[in-house]
XYZ file of C-alpha atoms in Angstrom:
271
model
C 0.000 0.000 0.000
C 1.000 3.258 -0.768
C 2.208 5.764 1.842
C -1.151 7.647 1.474
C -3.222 4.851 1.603
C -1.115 4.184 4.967
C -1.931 7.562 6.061
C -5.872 7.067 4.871
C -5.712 4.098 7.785
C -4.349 6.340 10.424
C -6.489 8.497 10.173
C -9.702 6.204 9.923
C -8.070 4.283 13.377
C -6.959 6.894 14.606
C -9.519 6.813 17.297
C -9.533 3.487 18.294
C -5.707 2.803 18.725
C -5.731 6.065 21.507
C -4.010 6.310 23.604
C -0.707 5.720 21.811
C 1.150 3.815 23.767
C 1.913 0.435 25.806
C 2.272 1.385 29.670
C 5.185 3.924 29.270
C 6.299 3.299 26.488
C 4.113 4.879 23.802
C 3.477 3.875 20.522
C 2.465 6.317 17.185
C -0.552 5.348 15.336
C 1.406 5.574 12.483
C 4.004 2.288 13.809
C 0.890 0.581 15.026
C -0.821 0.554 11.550
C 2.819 -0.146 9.838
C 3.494 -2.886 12.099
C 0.146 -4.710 11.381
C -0.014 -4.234 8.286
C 3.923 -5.895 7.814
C 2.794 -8.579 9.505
C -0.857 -9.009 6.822
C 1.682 -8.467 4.060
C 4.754 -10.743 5.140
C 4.503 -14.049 7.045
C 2.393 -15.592 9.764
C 4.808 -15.115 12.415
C 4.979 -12.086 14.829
C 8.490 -12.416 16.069
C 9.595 -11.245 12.366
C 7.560 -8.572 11.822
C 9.020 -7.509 15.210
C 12.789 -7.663 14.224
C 11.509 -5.723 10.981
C 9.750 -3.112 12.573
C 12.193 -2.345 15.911
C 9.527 -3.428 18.145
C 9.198 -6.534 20.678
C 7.023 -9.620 19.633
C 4.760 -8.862 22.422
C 4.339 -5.080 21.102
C 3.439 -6.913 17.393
C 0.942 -8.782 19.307
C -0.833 -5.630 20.973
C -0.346 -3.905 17.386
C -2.474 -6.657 15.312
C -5.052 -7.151 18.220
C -5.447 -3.155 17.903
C -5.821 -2.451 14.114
C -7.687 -5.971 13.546
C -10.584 -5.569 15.273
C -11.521 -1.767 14.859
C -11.557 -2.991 11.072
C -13.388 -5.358 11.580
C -15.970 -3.591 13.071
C -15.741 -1.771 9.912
C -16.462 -3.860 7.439
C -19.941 -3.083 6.204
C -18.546 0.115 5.145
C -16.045 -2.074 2.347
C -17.473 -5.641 2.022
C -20.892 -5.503 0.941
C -23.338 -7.442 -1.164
C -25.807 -5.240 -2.098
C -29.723 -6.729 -2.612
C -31.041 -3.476 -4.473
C -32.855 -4.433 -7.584
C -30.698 -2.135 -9.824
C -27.418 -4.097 -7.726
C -29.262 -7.469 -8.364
C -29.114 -6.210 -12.695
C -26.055 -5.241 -12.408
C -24.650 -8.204 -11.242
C -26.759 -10.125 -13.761
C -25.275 -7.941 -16.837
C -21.814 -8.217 -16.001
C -21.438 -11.521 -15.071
C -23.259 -12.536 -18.452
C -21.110 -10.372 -20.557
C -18.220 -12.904 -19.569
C -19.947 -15.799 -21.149
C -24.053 -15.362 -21.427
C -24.416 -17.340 -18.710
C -27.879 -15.702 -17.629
C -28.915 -14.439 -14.189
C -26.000 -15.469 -12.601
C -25.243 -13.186 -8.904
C -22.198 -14.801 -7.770
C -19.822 -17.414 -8.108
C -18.397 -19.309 -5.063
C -14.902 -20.945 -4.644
C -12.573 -21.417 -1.280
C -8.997 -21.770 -0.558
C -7.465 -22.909 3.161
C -5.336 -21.663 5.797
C -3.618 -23.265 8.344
C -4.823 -23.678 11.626
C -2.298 -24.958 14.483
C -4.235 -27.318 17.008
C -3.695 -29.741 19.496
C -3.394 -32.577 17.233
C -2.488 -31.929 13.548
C -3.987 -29.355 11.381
C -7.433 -27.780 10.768
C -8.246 -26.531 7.419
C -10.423 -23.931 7.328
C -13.179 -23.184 4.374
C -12.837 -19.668 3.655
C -16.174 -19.307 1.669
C -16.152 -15.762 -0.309
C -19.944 -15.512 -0.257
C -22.703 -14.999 1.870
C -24.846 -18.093 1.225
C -28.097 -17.440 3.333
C -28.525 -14.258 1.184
C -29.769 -16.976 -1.480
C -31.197 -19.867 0.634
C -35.079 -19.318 1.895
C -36.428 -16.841 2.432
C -34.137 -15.696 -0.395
C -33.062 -12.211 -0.378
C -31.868 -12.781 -4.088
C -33.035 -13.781 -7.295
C -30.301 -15.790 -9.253
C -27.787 -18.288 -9.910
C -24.913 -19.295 -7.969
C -21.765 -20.952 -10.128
C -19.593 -23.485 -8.116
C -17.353 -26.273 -9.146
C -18.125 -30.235 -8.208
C -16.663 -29.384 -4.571
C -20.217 -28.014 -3.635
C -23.595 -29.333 -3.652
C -26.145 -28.978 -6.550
C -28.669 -26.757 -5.755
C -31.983 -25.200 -7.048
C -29.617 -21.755 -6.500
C -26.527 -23.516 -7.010
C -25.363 -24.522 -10.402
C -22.024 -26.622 -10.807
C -20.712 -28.572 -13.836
C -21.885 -31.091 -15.617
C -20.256 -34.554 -14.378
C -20.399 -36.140 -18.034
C -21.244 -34.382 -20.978
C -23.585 -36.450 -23.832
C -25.072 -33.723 -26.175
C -24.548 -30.245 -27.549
C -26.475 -28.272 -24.798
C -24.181 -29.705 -22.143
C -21.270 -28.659 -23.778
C -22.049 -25.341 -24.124
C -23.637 -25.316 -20.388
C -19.959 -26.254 -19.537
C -18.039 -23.505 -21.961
C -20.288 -20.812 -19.949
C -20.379 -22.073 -16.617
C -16.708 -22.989 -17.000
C -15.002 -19.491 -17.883
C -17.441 -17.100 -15.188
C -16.033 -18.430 -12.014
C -12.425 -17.272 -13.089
C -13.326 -13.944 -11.595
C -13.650 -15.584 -7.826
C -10.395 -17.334 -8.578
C -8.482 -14.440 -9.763
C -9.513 -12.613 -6.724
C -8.446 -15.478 -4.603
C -5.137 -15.141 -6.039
C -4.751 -11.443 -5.575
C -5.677 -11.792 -1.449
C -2.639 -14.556 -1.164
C -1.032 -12.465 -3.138
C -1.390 -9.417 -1.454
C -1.708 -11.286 2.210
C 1.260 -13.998 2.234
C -0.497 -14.938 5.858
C -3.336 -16.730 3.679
C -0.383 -18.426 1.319
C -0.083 -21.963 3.456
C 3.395 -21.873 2.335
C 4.434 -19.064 4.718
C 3.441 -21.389 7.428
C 0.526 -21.479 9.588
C -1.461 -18.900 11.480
C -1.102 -18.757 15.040
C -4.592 -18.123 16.125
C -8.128 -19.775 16.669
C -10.476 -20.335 14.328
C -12.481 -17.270 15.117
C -9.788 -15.231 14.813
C -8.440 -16.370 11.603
C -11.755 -15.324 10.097
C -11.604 -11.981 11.585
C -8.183 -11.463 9.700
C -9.441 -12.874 6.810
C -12.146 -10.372 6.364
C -9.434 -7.541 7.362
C -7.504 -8.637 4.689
C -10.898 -8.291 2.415
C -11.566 -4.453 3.522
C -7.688 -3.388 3.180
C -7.837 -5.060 -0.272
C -10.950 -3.155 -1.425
C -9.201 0.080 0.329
C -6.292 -0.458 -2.283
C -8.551 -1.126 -5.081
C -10.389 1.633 -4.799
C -7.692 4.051 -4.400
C -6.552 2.223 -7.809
C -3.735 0.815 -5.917
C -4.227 -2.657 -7.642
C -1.157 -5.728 -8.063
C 0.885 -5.539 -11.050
C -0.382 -8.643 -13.355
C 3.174 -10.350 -12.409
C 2.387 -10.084 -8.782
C -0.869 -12.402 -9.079
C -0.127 -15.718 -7.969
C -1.484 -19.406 -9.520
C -4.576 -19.990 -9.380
C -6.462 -22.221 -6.813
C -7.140 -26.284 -8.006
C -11.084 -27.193 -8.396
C -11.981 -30.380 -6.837
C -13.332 -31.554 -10.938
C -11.048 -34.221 -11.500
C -13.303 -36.232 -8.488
C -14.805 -39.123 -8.931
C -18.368 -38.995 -10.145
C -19.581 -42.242 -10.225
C -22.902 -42.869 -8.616
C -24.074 -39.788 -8.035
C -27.951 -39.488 -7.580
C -29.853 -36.582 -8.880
C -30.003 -33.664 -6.885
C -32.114 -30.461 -6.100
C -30.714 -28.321 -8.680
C -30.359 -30.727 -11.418
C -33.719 -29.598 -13.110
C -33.280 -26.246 -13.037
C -29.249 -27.152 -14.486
C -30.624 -28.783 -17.245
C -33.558 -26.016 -18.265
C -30.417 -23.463 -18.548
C -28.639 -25.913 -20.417
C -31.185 -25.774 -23.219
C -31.793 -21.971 -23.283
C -28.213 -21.363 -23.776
C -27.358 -23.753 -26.173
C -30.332 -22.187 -28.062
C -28.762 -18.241 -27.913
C -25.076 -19.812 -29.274
């Protein structure tokens, strides 16, 4: 982030990380912000972002406790899905100018960070939707695209296990390239948040906790965009692995399968 995006957190936090220091030995909002935000940016360990900044590992500590959950309690001012009937167009427009799949509102895809606990490792789902805004009583009106790692739904489309005629090949071509937008943006948080990368190592917090980073990581990243502080194309990292290569054998029909099918046939009829 730039130096007056840096500044823009200061002075949104300013309030909340008064009064500036740690017993007597105070602390500028300015180092408290930097500090946190070295440690989102760099690894999942708070004794190097310490030795980095000039400050103790228990001062790190107090530093990410501080900035984390003031933004957090922020975050229906950056991380919103709106339910507005001009929003819920919108969506539907420029999600089907990637491929004409129709209706479509969102597309849903997950990727895992590493949680130490007692014995062996937790991996925890970090879903990038709000899914009760579409179960009943639904709030919106729409498709949801996921790959074969979720459930078919009557809101929930994923592909087609075996394709055996023209509509279901084209159902695939559509469903297939709109999702690419969840995974590019998956790639630009782990890009732009190493702690999510499980690579850098695990981080050292409960569950709960982990999510409330996780959606800090969200609002800071929609702070940058919108300041048009975006990654270089270089910077994005690989993409996140579906679960399609699973084995399909057996699988009964489920709720959404009629409603898959229907929207097979109406877009193989517009290509």
């Amino acid at each position: 982030m730039s130096r007056e995006a840096v500044t823009y957190l200061c002075i949104l936090l300013n309030n909340d990380l008064q009064p500036l220091g740690f017993g007597d030995y105070p602390m500028p909002v300015a180092l408290k912000v930097t500090v946190a935000l070295n440690f989102y940016t760099s690894t999942s360990f708070q004794g190097s972002t310490g030795d980095l900044c000039g400050v103790s590992q228990s001062a790190v500590h107090r530093c990410i406790r501080e900035v984390t959950d003031p933004l957090y309690r922020r975050a229906g001012d950056y991380v919103s899905f709106r339910t507005d009937p001009e929003s819920h167009v919108e969506r539907a427009v420029e999600f089907g100018a990637i491929a004409e799949f129709p209706q479509v509102q969102g597309v849903i895809d997950g990727t895992t960070s590493c949680i130490p606990q007692q014995k062996g490792l937790l991996l925890a789902q970090l879903q990038l939707l709000l899914l009760l805004l579409f179960t009943p009583p639904a709030q919106i009106q729409g498709w949801i695209l996921g790959d074969k790692g979720y459930p078919l739904l009557t809101w929930l489309l994923t592909l087609v296990r075996n394709t055996s005629n023209d509509a279901e090949v084209c159902y695939i071509a559509c469903h297939g390239s709109t999702p690419a937008t969840i995974e590019q943006a998956i790639g630009m948080l782990r890009m732009r948040f190493h702690c999510l990368d499980t690579l850098g190592g695990a981080l050292q917090y409960a569950p709960d906790k982990v999510g409330c980073i996780v959606v800090v990581y969200c609002i800071l990243h929609n702070i940058a965009v919108q300041r048009r502080e975006a990654l270089q194309d270089d910077e994005v990292g690989e993409q996140e692995t579906s679960s399609d290569d699973e084995d399909t054998e057996g699988i009964q029909e489920q709720p959404g399968m009629r409603a898959q099918r229907a929207l097979m046939e109406g877009i193989h009829g517009k290509w």
